[in-house]
Tab-separated table of C-alpha atoms in Angstrom:
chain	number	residue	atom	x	y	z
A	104	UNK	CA	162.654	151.868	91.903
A	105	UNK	CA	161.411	155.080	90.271
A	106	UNK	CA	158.486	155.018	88.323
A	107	UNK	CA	157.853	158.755	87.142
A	108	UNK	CA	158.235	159.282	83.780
A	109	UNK	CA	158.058	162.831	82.058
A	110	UNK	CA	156.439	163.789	84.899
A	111	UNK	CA	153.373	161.466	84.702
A	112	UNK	CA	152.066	158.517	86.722
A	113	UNK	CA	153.315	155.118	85.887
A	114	UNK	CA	151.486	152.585	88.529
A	115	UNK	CA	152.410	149.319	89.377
A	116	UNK	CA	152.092	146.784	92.635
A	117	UNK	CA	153.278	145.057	95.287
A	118	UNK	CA	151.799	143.174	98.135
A	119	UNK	CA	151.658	144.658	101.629
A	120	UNK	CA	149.863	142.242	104.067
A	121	UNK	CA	148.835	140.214	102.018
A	122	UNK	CA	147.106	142.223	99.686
A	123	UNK	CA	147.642	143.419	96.328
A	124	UNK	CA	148.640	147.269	96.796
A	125	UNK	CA	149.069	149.890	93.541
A	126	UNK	CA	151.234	152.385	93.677
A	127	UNK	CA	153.008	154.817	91.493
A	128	UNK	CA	156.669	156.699	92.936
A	129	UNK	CA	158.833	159.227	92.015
A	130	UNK	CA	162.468	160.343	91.576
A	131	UNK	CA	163.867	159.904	95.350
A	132	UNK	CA	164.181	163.655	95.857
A	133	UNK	CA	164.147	165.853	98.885
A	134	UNK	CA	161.980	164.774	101.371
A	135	UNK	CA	159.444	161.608	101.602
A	136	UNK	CA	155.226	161.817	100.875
A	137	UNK	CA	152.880	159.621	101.217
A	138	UNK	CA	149.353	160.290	98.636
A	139	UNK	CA	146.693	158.039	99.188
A	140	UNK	CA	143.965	157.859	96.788
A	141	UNK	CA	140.445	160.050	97.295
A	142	UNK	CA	137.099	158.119	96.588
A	143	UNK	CA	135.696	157.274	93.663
A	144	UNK	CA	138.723	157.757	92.086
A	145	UNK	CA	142.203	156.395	92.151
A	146	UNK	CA	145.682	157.485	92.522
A	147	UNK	CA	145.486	159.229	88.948
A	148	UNK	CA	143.580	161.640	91.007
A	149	UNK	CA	147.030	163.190	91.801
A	150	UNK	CA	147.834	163.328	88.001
A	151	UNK	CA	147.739	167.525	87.537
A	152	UNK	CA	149.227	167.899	90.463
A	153	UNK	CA	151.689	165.051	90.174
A	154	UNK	CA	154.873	166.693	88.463
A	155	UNK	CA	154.823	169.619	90.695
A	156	UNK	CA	154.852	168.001	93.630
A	157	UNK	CA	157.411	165.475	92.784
A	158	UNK	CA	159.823	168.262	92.208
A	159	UNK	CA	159.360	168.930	95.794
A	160	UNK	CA	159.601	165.375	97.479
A	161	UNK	CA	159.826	161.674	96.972
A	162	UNK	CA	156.215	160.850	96.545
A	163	UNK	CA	154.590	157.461	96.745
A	164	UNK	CA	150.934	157.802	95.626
A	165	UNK	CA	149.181	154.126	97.165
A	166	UNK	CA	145.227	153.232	96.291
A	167	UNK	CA	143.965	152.239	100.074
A	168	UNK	CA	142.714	148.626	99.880
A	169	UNK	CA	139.439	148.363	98.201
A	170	UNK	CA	139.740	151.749	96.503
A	171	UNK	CA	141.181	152.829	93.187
A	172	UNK	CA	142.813	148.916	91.772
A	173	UNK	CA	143.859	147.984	95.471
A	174	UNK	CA	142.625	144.808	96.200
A	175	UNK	CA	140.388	144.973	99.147
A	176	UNK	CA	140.770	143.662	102.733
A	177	UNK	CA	137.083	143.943	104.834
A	178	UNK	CA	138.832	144.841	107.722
A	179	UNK	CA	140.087	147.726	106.988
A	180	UNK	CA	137.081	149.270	105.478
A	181	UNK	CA	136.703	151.904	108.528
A	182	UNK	CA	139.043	154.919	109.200
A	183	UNK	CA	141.165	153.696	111.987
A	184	UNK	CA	141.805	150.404	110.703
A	185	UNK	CA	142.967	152.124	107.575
A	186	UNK	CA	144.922	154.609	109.294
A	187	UNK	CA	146.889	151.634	111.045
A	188	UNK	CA	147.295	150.155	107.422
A	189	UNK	CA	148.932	153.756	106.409
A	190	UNK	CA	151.944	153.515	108.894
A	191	UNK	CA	152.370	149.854	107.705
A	192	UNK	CA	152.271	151.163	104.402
A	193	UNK	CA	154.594	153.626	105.478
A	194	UNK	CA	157.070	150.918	106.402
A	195	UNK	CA	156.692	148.759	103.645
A	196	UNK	CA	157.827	151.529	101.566
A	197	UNK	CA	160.471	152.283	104.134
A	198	UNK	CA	159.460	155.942	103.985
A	199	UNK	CA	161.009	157.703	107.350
A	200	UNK	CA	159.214	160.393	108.670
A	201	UNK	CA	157.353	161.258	105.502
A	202	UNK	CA	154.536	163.814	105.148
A	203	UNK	CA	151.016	162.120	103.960
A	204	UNK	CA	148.634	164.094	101.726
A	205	UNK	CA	145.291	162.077	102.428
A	206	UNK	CA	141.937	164.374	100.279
A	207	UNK	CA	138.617	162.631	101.151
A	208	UNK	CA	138.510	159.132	102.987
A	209	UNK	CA	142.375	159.472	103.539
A	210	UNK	CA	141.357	162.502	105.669
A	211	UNK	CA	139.651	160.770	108.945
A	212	UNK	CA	142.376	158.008	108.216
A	213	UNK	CA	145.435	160.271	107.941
A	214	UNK	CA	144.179	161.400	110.918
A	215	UNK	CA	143.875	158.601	113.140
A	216	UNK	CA	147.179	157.223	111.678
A	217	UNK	CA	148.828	160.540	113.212
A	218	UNK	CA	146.357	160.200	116.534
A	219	UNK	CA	147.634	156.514	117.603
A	220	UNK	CA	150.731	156.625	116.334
A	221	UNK	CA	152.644	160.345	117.735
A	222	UNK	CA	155.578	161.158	115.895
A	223	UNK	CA	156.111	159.440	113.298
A	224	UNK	CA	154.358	160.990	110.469
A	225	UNK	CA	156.119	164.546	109.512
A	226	UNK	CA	152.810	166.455	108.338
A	227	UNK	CA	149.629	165.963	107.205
A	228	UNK	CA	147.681	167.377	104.326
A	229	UNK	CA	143.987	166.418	104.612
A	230	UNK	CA	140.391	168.134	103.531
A	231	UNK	CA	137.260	167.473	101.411
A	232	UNK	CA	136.316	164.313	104.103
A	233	UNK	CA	133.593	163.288	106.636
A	234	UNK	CA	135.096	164.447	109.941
A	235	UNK	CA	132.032	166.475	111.667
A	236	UNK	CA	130.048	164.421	113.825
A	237	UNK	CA	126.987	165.125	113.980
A	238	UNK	CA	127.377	163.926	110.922
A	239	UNK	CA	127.627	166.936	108.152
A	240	UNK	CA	127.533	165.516	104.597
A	241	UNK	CA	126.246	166.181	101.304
A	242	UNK	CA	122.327	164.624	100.223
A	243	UNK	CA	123.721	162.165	98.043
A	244	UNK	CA	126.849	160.881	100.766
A	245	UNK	CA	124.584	161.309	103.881
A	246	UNK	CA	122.219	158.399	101.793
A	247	UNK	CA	124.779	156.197	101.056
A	248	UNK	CA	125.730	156.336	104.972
A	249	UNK	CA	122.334	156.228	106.942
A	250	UNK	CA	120.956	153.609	104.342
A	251	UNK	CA	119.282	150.538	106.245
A	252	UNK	CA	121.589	148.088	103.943
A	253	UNK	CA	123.490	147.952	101.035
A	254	UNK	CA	121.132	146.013	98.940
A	255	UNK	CA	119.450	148.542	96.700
A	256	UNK	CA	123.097	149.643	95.357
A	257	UNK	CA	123.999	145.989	94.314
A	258	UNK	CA	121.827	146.136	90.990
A	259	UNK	CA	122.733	149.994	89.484
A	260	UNK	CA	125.848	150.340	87.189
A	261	UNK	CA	128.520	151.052	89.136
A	262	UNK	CA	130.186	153.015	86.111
A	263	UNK	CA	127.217	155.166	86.092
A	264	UNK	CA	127.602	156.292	89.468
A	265	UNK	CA	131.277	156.656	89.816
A	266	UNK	CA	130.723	158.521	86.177
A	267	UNK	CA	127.966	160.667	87.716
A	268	UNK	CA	129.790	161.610	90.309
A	269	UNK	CA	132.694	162.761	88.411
A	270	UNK	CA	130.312	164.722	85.724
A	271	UNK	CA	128.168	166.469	88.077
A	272	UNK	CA	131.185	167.771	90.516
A	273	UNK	CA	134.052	168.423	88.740
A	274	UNK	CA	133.825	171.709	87.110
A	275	UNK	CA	136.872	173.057	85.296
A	276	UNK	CA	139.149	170.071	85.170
A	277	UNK	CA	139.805	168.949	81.617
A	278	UNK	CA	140.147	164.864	83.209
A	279	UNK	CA	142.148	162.740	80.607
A	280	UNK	CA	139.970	159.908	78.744
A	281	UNK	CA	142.653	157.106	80.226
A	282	UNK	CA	142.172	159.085	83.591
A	283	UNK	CA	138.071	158.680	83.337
A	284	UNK	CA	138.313	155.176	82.471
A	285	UNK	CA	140.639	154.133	85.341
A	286	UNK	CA	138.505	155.819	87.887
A	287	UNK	CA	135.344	153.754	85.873
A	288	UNK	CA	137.393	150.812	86.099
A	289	UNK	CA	138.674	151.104	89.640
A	290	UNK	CA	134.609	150.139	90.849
A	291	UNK	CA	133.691	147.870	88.714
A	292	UNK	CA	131.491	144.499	89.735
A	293	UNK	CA	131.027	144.621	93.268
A	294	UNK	CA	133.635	147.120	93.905
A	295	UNK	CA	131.760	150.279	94.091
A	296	UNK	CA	129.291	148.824	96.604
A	297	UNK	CA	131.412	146.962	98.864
A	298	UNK	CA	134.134	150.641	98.676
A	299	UNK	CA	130.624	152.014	100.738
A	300	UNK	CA	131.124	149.690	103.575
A	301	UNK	CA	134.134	152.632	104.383
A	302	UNK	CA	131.907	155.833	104.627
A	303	UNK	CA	128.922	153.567	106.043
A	304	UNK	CA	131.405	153.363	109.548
A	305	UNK	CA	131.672	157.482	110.094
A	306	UNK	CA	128.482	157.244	112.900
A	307	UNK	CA	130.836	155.231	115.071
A	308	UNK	CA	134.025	156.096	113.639
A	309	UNK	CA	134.053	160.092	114.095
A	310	UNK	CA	133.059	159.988	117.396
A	311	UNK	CA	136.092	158.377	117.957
A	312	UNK	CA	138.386	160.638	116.161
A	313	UNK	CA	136.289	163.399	117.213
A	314	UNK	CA	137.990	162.828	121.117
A	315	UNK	CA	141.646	162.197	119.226
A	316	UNK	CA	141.847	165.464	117.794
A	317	UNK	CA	142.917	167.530	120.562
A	318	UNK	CA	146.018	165.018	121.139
A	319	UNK	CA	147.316	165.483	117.503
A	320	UNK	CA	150.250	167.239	118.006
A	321	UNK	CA	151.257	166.329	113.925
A	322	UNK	CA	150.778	169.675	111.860
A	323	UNK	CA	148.197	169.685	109.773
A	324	UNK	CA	146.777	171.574	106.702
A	325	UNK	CA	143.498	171.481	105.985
A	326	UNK	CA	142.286	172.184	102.203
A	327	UNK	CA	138.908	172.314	101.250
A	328	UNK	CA	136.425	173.678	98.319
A	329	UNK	CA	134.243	176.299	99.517
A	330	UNK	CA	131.333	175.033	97.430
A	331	UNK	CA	131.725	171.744	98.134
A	332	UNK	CA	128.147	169.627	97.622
A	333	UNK	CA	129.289	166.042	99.205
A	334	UNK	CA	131.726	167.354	102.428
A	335	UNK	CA	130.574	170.812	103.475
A	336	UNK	CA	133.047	173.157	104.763
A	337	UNK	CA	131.872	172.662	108.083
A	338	UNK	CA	134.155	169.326	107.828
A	339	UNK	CA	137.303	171.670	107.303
A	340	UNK	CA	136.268	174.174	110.084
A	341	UNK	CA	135.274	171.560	112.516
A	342	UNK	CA	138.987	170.240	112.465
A	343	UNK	CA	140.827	173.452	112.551
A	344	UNK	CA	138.528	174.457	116.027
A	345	UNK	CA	139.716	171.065	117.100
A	346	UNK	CA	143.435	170.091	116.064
A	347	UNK	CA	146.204	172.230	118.087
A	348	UNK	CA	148.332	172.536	115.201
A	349	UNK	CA	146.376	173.208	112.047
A	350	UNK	CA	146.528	175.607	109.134
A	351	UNK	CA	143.518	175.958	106.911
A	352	UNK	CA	142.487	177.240	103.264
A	353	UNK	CA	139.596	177.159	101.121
A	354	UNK	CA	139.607	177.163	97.231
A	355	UNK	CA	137.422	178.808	94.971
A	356	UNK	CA	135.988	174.621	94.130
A	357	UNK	CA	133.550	172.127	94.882
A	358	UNK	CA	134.688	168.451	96.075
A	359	UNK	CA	137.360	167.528	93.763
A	360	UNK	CA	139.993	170.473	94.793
A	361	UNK	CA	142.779	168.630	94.208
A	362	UNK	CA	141.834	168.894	90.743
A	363	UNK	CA	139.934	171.393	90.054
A	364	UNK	CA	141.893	173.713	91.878
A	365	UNK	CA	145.330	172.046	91.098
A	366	UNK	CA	147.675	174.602	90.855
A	367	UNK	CA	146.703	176.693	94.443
A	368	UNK	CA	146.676	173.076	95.602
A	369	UNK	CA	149.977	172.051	94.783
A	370	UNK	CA	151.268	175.911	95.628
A	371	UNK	CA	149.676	175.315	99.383
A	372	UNK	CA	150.502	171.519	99.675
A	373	UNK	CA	154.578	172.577	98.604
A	374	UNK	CA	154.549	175.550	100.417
A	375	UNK	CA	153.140	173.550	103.595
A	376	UNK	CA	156.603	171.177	102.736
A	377	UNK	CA	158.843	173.815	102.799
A	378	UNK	CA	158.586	174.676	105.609
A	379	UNK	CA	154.634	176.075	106.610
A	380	UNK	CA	154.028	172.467	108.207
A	381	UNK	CA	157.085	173.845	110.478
A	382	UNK	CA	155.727	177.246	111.440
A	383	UNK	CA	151.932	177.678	109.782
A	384	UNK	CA	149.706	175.586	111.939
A	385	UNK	CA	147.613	178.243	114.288
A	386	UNK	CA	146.465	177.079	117.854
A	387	UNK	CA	143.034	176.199	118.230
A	388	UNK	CA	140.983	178.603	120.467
């Protein structure tokens, strides 16, 4: 059932194994997308860029278990183990061959969801995500990674940090007060700490994925902000020398392009869908 309404996100839930899952669709028009939800935000991430894109495609925008108001399943707090909940997610939604736009943690997922599972994911838009390994992150992201345990998070405010976050990197985007308070929302209690467990796995993870990427034959755009504080662009460039079929562009913004940069992001992510994901990706040296 459709759930876009003059163009804006309307979320709601179902369960997909086992767990509590929000999502938000659109009109069933053109082709299908799958958004999944960047960190420490929530599916309202995709809000300026939401009616644009749903003019292009069916989209189903999902928060990944234990992100956004997804309930959370410890399991799946690594990268592969949430790429093999994106094709079940896929499935659940009966979405056939659908392109998935995956911006920060939904990158190394999107990725290994495409690695182990050829074929049946159209396209992939992914960017602004730990990928590099040696590990190349931002002061702030490298801490929350390398730190000994998760102990000395467990007391701060999570609504601080999530709000700090938000305050210090987004730069032109004039973020809705019902938008702010669902990302505040999203990692409240324990949330926040426990969403850390995710990023805390990229020292064994991206090695991993590191060996996959030659064998993704999925195309794949690669957006990223060129002054970019938490994900270098090193990230981006690291996966275009890496994936055989990969297109990739840089916007004038730090982490939160999608956002920030929402209209060249929607013009590259509908442009990829009409046809760039088909002929754009460039061979990697």
């Amino acid at each position: 059932m459709s759930t876009w309404l003059n163009g804006s996100i309307q979320p709601q839930f179902r369960t997909i194994d086992g767990l509590s899952i929000r999502f938000a669709e659109s009109d069933d028009r053109g082709d299908h997308a799958l958004l999944l939800s960047p960190w420490p935000e929530s599916l309202f991430a995709f809000e300026p860029t939401w009616a644009r894109l749903a003019e292009r495609a069916h989209l189903v925008a999902i928060d990944l278990p234990g992100f956004g108001h997804s309930q959370r399943g410890d399991s799946l707090l690594s990268p592969r183990a949430m790429g093999e909940f994106i094709i079940r997610a896929a499935d659940a939604f009966e979405l056939e061959d659908p392109h998935v736009v995956g911006p920060d943690i939904g990158t190394a997922a999107a990725l290994f969801a495409a690695a182990l599972y050829p074929g049946r994911l159209r396209s992939l838009v992914v960017g602004s995500g730990g990928t590099a390994f040696p590990l190349q992150l931002g002061s702030a992201l490298k801490e929350w990674v390398e730190a000994p345990d998760l102990e000395a998070y467990r007391d701060a405010d999570p609504r601080k940090i999530v709000d700090g976050a938000l305050t210090a990197d987004i730069e032109r985007y004039a973020m809705p007060d019902y938008v702010r308070e669902d990302f505040l929302s999203s990692y409240e209690g324990d949330r926040f700490v426990e969403s850390m467990r995710y990023v805390r796995t990229y020292p064994t993870q991206l090695p991993m994925l590191r060996d996959l990427l030659p064998e993704i034959q999925t195309p794949v755009q690669i957006i990223a902000g060129v002054r970019d504080p938490a994900v270098p662009p090193v990230n981006a460039e690291f996966l275009q020398a890496r994936l055989p079929n990969s297109k990739l562009d840089m916007i004038d913004t730090g982490h939160f392009a999608w956002e920030d940069g929402a209209d060249e992001y929607a013009a590259l992510v509908t442009s990829w869908w009409d046809g760039g994901y088909a002929t754009g990706g460039s061979a990697a040296p």
